[in-house]
Amino acid sequence: MPHPTIHAVCLASSGRALSGTCSGPAAFVNNRKKTSPHESILSGIKSRFGALARYLAALDEKAAARLSAADHPHQAVKRLETLLPLPETGTLLHFEAGDGGFLEAFHAARPGWELSAIESGDAFMRLLKKAFLRSAYNADYRDADIVSRFDIIAVTKPLDEVEKPLNAVRWLSRRLADNGTLFLWQPALPLGTGLSLHGLPIRIANLTALCKAAGLSVDTITTEGDVVCLCARNTSQR
């Protein structure tokens, strides 16, 4: 398939050439309109232009999504700073930390905090380059030997993509310090998958139910566009 830009130029040139041959009045035979042979050609060109426009729009959406994803770590940290009065020191665990973008942004904002990460995928190799990390675990959370408890546990991966999310939230709640906060920053889900079909109200209700079932107290729920942000505290004394 030609490059979209070149393809568009070629079609535009063809359209100009054909439009000159079809500018005359339509022919009628026996009081019935006779279709010009050029009309079907022009119809095909218009159809191809429509398909090309949809293709280019899809490319634009994907590019915008990539740019938006690159901003996610900074957006999540800003939201966390807005919702919680963060002291100069503390401990934080990032669940399914990816390449460490969120942790890097948080470290820049609060360099006095001790930061840890758990990442079960290949992105863990990029986490190892983050010299500021106190600890990093390359394992499924069910197999991770984490005995520490944290002031904040951050989750920026959609829980809808986590197997048995209630089990995951329960595991996280057990690793919160007394009055520690579970910070859920849940980006928009891909269209047509899981809870994305039901909209924000159902997603919010689902996240709230997960936290309460895990024994946490939900303090704050906010939305920004399709992003849901929830803070839940561990109020039990252990």
mmCIF file of C-alpha atoms in Angstrom:
data_model
loop_
_atom_site.group_PDB
_atom_site.id
_atom_site.type_symbol
_atom_site.label_atom_id
_atom_site.label_comp_id
_atom_site.label_asym_id
_atom_site.label_seq_id
_atom_site.Cartn_x
_atom_site.Cartn_y
_atom_site.Cartn_z
ATOM 1 C CA MET A 1 0.000 0.000 0.000
ATOM 2 C CA PRO A 2 1.432 3.427 -0.927
ATOM 3 C CA HIS A 3 2.310 5.878 1.801
ATOM 4 C CA PRO A 4 -0.937 7.604 2.877
ATOM 5 C CA THR A 5 0.302 11.062 1.849
ATOM 6 C CA ILE A 6 1.427 9.938 -1.583
ATOM 7 C CA HIS A 7 -1.762 7.956 -1.995
ATOM 8 C CA ALA A 8 -3.844 11.022 -1.198
ATOM 9 C CA VAL A 9 -1.977 13.115 -3.763
ATOM 10 C CA CYS A 10 -2.451 10.491 -6.465
ATOM 11 C CA LEU A 11 -6.162 10.218 -5.782
ATOM 12 C CA ALA A 12 -6.571 13.977 -5.696
ATOM 13 C CA SER A 13 -4.903 14.277 -9.080
ATOM 14 C CA SER A 14 -7.169 11.579 -10.481
ATOM 15 C CA GLY A 15 -10.196 13.327 -9.058
ATOM 16 C CA ARG A 16 -9.305 16.625 -10.733
ATOM 17 C CA ALA A 17 -8.738 14.940 -14.054
ATOM 18 C CA LEU A 18 -12.035 13.082 -13.953
ATOM 19 C CA SER A 19 -14.057 16.010 -12.661
ATOM 20 C CA GLY A 20 -13.386 17.860 -15.901
ATOM 21 C CA THR A 21 -14.902 15.076 -17.990
ATOM 22 C CA CYS A 22 -18.121 14.909 -15.968
ATOM 23 C CA SER A 23 -19.079 18.566 -15.771
ATOM 24 C CA GLY A 24 -21.633 18.458 -18.594
ATOM 25 C CA PRO A 25 -25.389 17.798 -18.170
ATOM 26 C CA ALA A 26 -26.578 14.259 -17.597
ATOM 27 C CA ALA A 27 -27.890 12.410 -20.665
ATOM 28 C CA PHE A 28 -31.545 11.221 -20.788
ATOM 29 C CA VAL A 29 -32.856 8.370 -22.937
ATOM 30 C CA ASN A 30 -36.621 7.651 -23.155
ATOM 31 C CA ASN A 31 -37.239 10.044 -20.236
ATOM 32 C CA ARG A 32 -34.903 8.042 -17.996
ATOM 33 C CA LYS A 33 -31.637 9.334 -16.653
ATOM 34 C CA LYS A 34 -28.662 7.561 -18.165
ATOM 35 C CA THR A 35 -25.788 7.159 -15.729
ATOM 36 C CA SER A 36 -22.515 8.521 -17.023
ATOM 37 C CA PRO A 37 -19.696 5.928 -16.955
ATOM 38 C CA HIS A 38 -17.603 8.476 -15.092
ATOM 39 C CA GLU A 39 -20.057 8.646 -12.180
ATOM 40 C CA SER A 40 -19.215 5.150 -10.994
ATOM 41 C CA ILE A 41 -15.515 5.991 -11.232
ATOM 42 C CA LEU A 42 -15.985 9.144 -9.171
ATOM 43 C CA SER A 43 -18.075 7.200 -6.668
ATOM 44 C CA GLY A 44 -15.240 4.724 -6.267
ATOM 45 C CA ILE A 45 -12.729 7.527 -5.773
ATOM 46 C CA LYS A 46 -14.947 9.158 -3.128
ATOM 47 C CA SER A 47 -15.267 5.827 -1.372
ATOM 48 C CA ARG A 48 -11.496 5.407 -1.361
ATOM 49 C CA PHE A 49 -11.076 8.951 -0.041
ATOM 50 C CA GLY A 50 -13.473 8.098 2.795
ATOM 51 C CA ALA A 51 -11.536 4.957 3.674
ATOM 52 C CA LEU A 52 -8.265 6.906 3.540
ATOM 53 C CA ALA A 53 -9.667 9.613 5.803
ATOM 54 C CA ARG A 54 -10.766 6.998 8.341
ATOM 55 C CA TYR A 55 -7.337 5.345 8.170
ATOM 56 C CA LEU A 56 -5.534 8.647 8.766
ATOM 57 C CA ALA A 57 -7.901 9.486 11.624
ATOM 58 C CA ALA A 58 -7.102 6.146 13.246
ATOM 59 C CA LEU A 59 -3.370 6.887 12.916
ATOM 60 C CA ASP A 60 -3.908 10.274 14.561
ATOM 61 C CA GLU A 61 -5.799 8.628 17.436
ATOM 62 C CA LYS A 62 -3.006 6.101 17.970
ATOM 63 C CA ALA A 63 -0.374 8.851 17.945
ATOM 64 C CA ALA A 64 -2.418 10.870 20.432
ATOM 65 C CA ALA A 65 -2.794 7.800 22.641
ATOM 66 C CA ARG A 66 0.987 7.286 22.638
ATOM 67 C CA LEU A 67 1.569 10.911 23.603
ATOM 68 C CA SER A 68 -1.079 10.661 26.311
ATOM 69 C CA ALA A 69 0.484 7.466 27.665
ATOM 70 C CA ALA A 70 3.836 9.236 27.902
ATOM 71 C CA ASP A 71 2.197 11.890 30.113
ATOM 72 C CA HIS A 72 0.487 9.363 32.401
ATOM 73 C CA PRO A 73 3.252 9.144 35.046
ATOM 74 C CA HIS A 74 3.359 12.912 35.562
ATOM 75 C CA GLN A 75 -0.447 13.176 35.568
ATOM 76 C CA ALA A 76 -0.708 10.432 38.176
ATOM 77 C CA VAL A 77 1.913 12.032 40.442
ATOM 78 C CA LYS A 78 0.256 15.449 40.190
ATOM 79 C CA ARG A 79 -3.083 13.913 41.117
ATOM 80 C CA LEU A 80 -1.517 12.110 44.091
ATOM 81 C CA GLU A 81 0.038 15.361 45.328
ATOM 82 C CA THR A 82 -3.342 17.065 44.983
ATOM 83 C CA LEU A 83 -5.274 14.440 46.924
ATOM 84 C CA LEU A 84 -2.825 13.604 49.715
ATOM 85 C CA PRO A 85 -0.768 15.855 52.004
ATOM 86 C CA LEU A 86 2.581 14.208 51.321
ATOM 87 C CA PRO A 87 5.340 14.645 53.919
ATOM 88 C CA GLU A 88 8.964 15.016 52.891
ATOM 89 C CA THR A 89 9.745 11.391 53.737
ATOM 90 C CA GLY A 90 7.845 8.128 53.536
ATOM 91 C CA THR A 91 7.689 4.755 51.811
ATOM 92 C CA LEU A 92 5.925 3.903 48.561
ATOM 93 C CA LEU A 93 5.453 0.711 46.554
ATOM 94 C CA HIS A 94 4.412 0.852 42.904
ATOM 95 C CA PHE A 95 2.421 -2.217 41.865
ATOM 96 C CA GLU A 96 3.161 -3.441 38.302
ATOM 97 C CA ALA A 97 5.520 -0.518 37.880
ATOM 98 C CA GLY A 98 6.285 -0.947 34.186
ATOM 99 C CA ASP A 99 9.441 0.900 33.156
ATOM 100 C CA GLY A 100 9.424 3.088 36.268
ATOM 101 C CA GLY A 101 8.046 6.287 34.750
ATOM 102 C CA PHE A 102 5.714 6.965 37.679
ATOM 103 C CA LEU A 103 8.455 6.294 40.225
ATOM 104 C CA GLU A 104 10.849 8.587 38.397
ATOM 105 C CA ALA A 105 8.289 11.407 38.383
ATOM 106 C CA PHE A 106 7.498 10.823 42.060
ATOM 107 C CA HIS A 107 11.191 10.783 42.996
ATOM 108 C CA ALA A 108 11.651 14.139 41.269
ATOM 109 C CA ALA A 109 8.788 15.580 43.333
ATOM 110 C CA ARG A 110 9.653 13.866 46.653
ATOM 111 C CA PRO A 111 13.337 12.846 46.655
ATOM 112 C CA GLY A 112 13.257 11.997 50.370
ATOM 113 C CA TRP A 113 10.903 9.036 49.940
ATOM 114 C CA GLU A 114 12.029 5.395 49.861
ATOM 115 C CA LEU A 115 10.613 3.862 46.684
ATOM 116 C CA SER A 116 10.069 0.203 45.832
ATOM 117 C CA ALA A 117 8.585 -1.545 42.815
ATOM 118 C CA ILE A 118 7.099 -4.853 41.782
ATOM 119 C CA GLU A 119 6.944 -5.694 38.074
ATOM 120 C CA SER A 120 6.165 -9.145 36.705
ATOM 121 C CA GLY A 121 7.008 -8.439 33.053
ATOM 122 C CA ASP A 122 10.010 -7.722 30.854
ATOM 123 C CA ALA A 123 9.901 -4.009 31.726
ATOM 124 C CA PHE A 124 11.661 -4.965 34.964
ATOM 125 C CA MET A 125 15.018 -4.747 33.172
ATOM 126 C CA ARG A 126 14.441 -1.013 32.673
ATOM 127 C CA LEU A 127 13.498 -0.657 36.331
ATOM 128 C CA LEU A 128 16.955 -1.849 37.305
ATOM 129 C CA LYS A 129 18.410 1.335 35.820
ATOM 130 C CA LYS A 130 16.590 3.460 38.413
ATOM 131 C CA ALA A 131 19.359 4.005 40.955
ATOM 132 C CA PHE A 132 17.011 5.704 43.427
ATOM 133 C CA LEU A 133 14.968 2.526 44.054
ATOM 134 C CA ARG A 134 15.263 0.960 47.480
ATOM 135 C CA SER A 135 14.079 -2.435 46.213
ATOM 136 C CA ALA A 136 12.574 -3.997 43.091
ATOM 137 C CA TYR A 137 10.860 -7.355 42.677
ATOM 138 C CA ASN A 138 10.575 -9.209 39.375
ATOM 139 C CA ALA A 139 7.738 -11.587 40.221
ATOM 140 C CA ASP A 140 4.010 -12.072 40.200
ATOM 141 C CA TYR A 141 2.673 -10.434 43.348
ATOM 142 C CA ARG A 142 1.557 -13.832 44.680
ATOM 143 C CA ASP A 143 5.161 -15.039 44.580
ATOM 144 C CA ALA A 144 6.889 -11.844 45.718
ATOM 145 C CA ASP A 145 8.589 -12.046 49.101
ATOM 146 C CA ILE A 146 7.640 -8.582 50.342
ATOM 147 C CA VAL A 147 7.410 -8.278 54.118
ATOM 148 C CA SER A 148 7.677 -4.483 54.350
ATOM 149 C CA ARG A 149 4.633 -2.279 54.823
ATOM 150 C CA PHE A 150 4.263 1.007 52.983
ATOM 151 C CA ASP A 151 2.742 4.419 53.574
ATOM 152 C CA ILE A 152 1.443 4.467 50.004
ATOM 153 C CA ILE A 153 0.907 1.724 47.450
ATOM 154 C CA ALA A 154 0.262 3.096 43.963
ATOM 155 C CA VAL A 155 -1.535 1.231 41.183
ATOM 156 C CA THR A 156 -1.507 2.878 37.759
ATOM 157 C CA LYS A 157 -2.213 -0.264 35.743
ATOM 158 C CA PRO A 158 -5.949 -0.853 35.123
ATOM 159 C CA LEU A 159 -7.136 -3.417 37.663
ATOM 160 C CA ASP A 160 -9.482 -4.662 34.948
ATOM 161 C CA GLU A 161 -6.366 -6.153 33.328
ATOM 162 C CA VAL A 162 -5.234 -7.924 36.508
ATOM 163 C CA GLU A 163 -6.237 -11.542 37.039
ATOM 164 C CA LYS A 164 -8.576 -11.826 40.035
ATOM 165 C CA PRO A 165 -8.398 -8.135 40.986
ATOM 166 C CA LEU A 166 -10.002 -8.676 44.403
ATOM 167 C CA ASN A 167 -7.180 -11.030 45.391
ATOM 168 C CA ALA A 168 -4.679 -8.414 44.217
ATOM 169 C CA VAL A 169 -6.308 -5.613 46.227
ATOM 170 C CA ARG A 170 -6.433 -7.825 49.324
ATOM 171 C CA TRP A 171 -2.734 -8.602 48.900
ATOM 172 C CA LEU A 172 -1.973 -4.900 48.574
ATOM 173 C CA SER A 173 -4.070 -3.986 51.615
ATOM 174 C CA ARG A 174 -2.029 -6.351 53.788
ATOM 175 C CA ARG A 175 1.119 -4.458 52.836
ATOM 176 C CA LEU A 176 -0.169 -1.037 53.807
ATOM 177 C CA ALA A 177 1.093 0.558 56.993
ATOM 178 C CA ASP A 178 -1.461 1.620 59.597
ATOM 179 C CA ASN A 179 -3.386 4.500 58.005
ATOM 180 C CA GLY A 180 -1.478 3.833 54.789
ATOM 181 C CA THR A 181 -3.152 4.722 51.496
ATOM 182 C CA LEU A 182 -3.892 2.647 48.421
ATOM 183 C CA PHE A 183 -3.719 5.096 45.513
ATOM 184 C CA LEU A 184 -5.538 3.857 42.410
ATOM 185 C CA TRP A 185 -4.981 5.949 39.292
ATOM 186 C CA GLN A 186 -6.934 4.088 36.638
ATOM 187 C CA PRO A 187 -6.545 5.295 33.049
ATOM 188 C CA ALA A 188 -9.181 4.874 30.370
ATOM 189 C CA LEU A 189 -9.662 1.286 29.239
ATOM 190 C CA PRO A 190 -9.424 0.256 25.567
ATOM 191 C CA LEU A 191 -12.835 0.456 23.919
ATOM 192 C CA GLY A 192 -14.749 -2.792 23.834
ATOM 193 C CA THR A 193 -12.876 -4.427 26.711
ATOM 194 C CA GLY A 194 -14.126 -5.323 30.161
ATOM 195 C CA LEU A 195 -15.698 -2.513 32.161
ATOM 196 C CA SER A 196 -15.069 0.071 29.415
ATOM 197 C CA LEU A 197 -18.389 -1.074 27.952
ATOM 198 C CA HIS A 198 -20.278 0.178 31.016
ATOM 199 C CA GLY A 199 -18.821 3.655 31.495
ATOM 200 C CA LEU A 200 -17.440 5.534 34.479
ATOM 201 C CA PRO A 201 -20.245 4.893 37.016
ATOM 202 C CA ILE A 202 -19.805 1.115 36.830
ATOM 203 C CA ARG A 203 -15.991 1.399 36.941
ATOM 204 C CA ILE A 204 -16.200 3.615 40.030
ATOM 205 C CA ALA A 205 -18.653 1.249 41.718
ATOM 206 C CA ASN A 206 -16.421 -1.718 40.913
ATOM 207 C CA LEU A 207 -13.259 -0.081 42.300
ATOM 208 C CA THR A 208 -15.106 1.019 45.433
ATOM 209 C CA ALA A 209 -16.466 -2.490 45.990
ATOM 210 C CA LEU A 210 -12.994 -4.015 45.556
ATOM 211 C CA CYS A 211 -11.470 -1.721 48.171
ATOM 212 C CA LYS A 212 -14.262 -2.235 50.686
ATOM 213 C CA ALA A 213 -14.165 -6.014 50.207
ATOM 214 C CA ALA A 214 -10.433 -5.853 50.974
ATOM 215 C CA GLY A 215 -11.149 -4.081 54.263
ATOM 216 C CA LEU A 216 -10.132 -0.581 53.181
ATOM 217 C CA SER A 217 -11.933 2.687 53.832
ATOM 218 C CA VAL A 218 -12.559 4.708 50.656
ATOM 219 C CA ASP A 219 -11.712 8.368 51.266
ATOM 220 C CA THR A 220 -11.646 10.085 47.886
ATOM 221 C CA ILE A 221 -12.916 9.371 44.381
ATOM 222 C CA THR A 222 -12.305 11.784 41.518
ATOM 223 C CA THR A 223 -12.534 11.626 37.751
ATOM 224 C CA GLU A 224 -10.735 13.535 35.042
ATOM 225 C CA GLY A 225 -12.032 12.684 31.602
ATOM 226 C CA ASP A 226 -12.057 8.876 31.495
ATOM 227 C CA VAL A 227 -9.490 8.558 34.299
ATOM 228 C CA VAL A 228 -10.700 7.361 37.704
ATOM 229 C CA CYS A 229 -8.663 8.170 40.805
ATOM 230 C CA LEU A 230 -9.408 6.603 44.178
ATOM 231 C CA CYS A 231 -7.700 6.798 47.574
ATOM 232 C CA ALA A 232 -8.488 4.126 50.166
ATOM 233 C CA ARG A 233 -6.949 3.911 53.656
ATOM 234 C CA ASN A 234 -6.007 1.013 55.865
ATOM 235 C CA THR A 235 -7.823 1.910 59.070
ATOM 236 C CA SER A 236 -7.380 -1.457 60.777
ATOM 237 C CA GLN A 237 -4.742 -1.734 63.483
ATOM 238 C CA ARG A 238 -2.470 -4.760 63.025
#
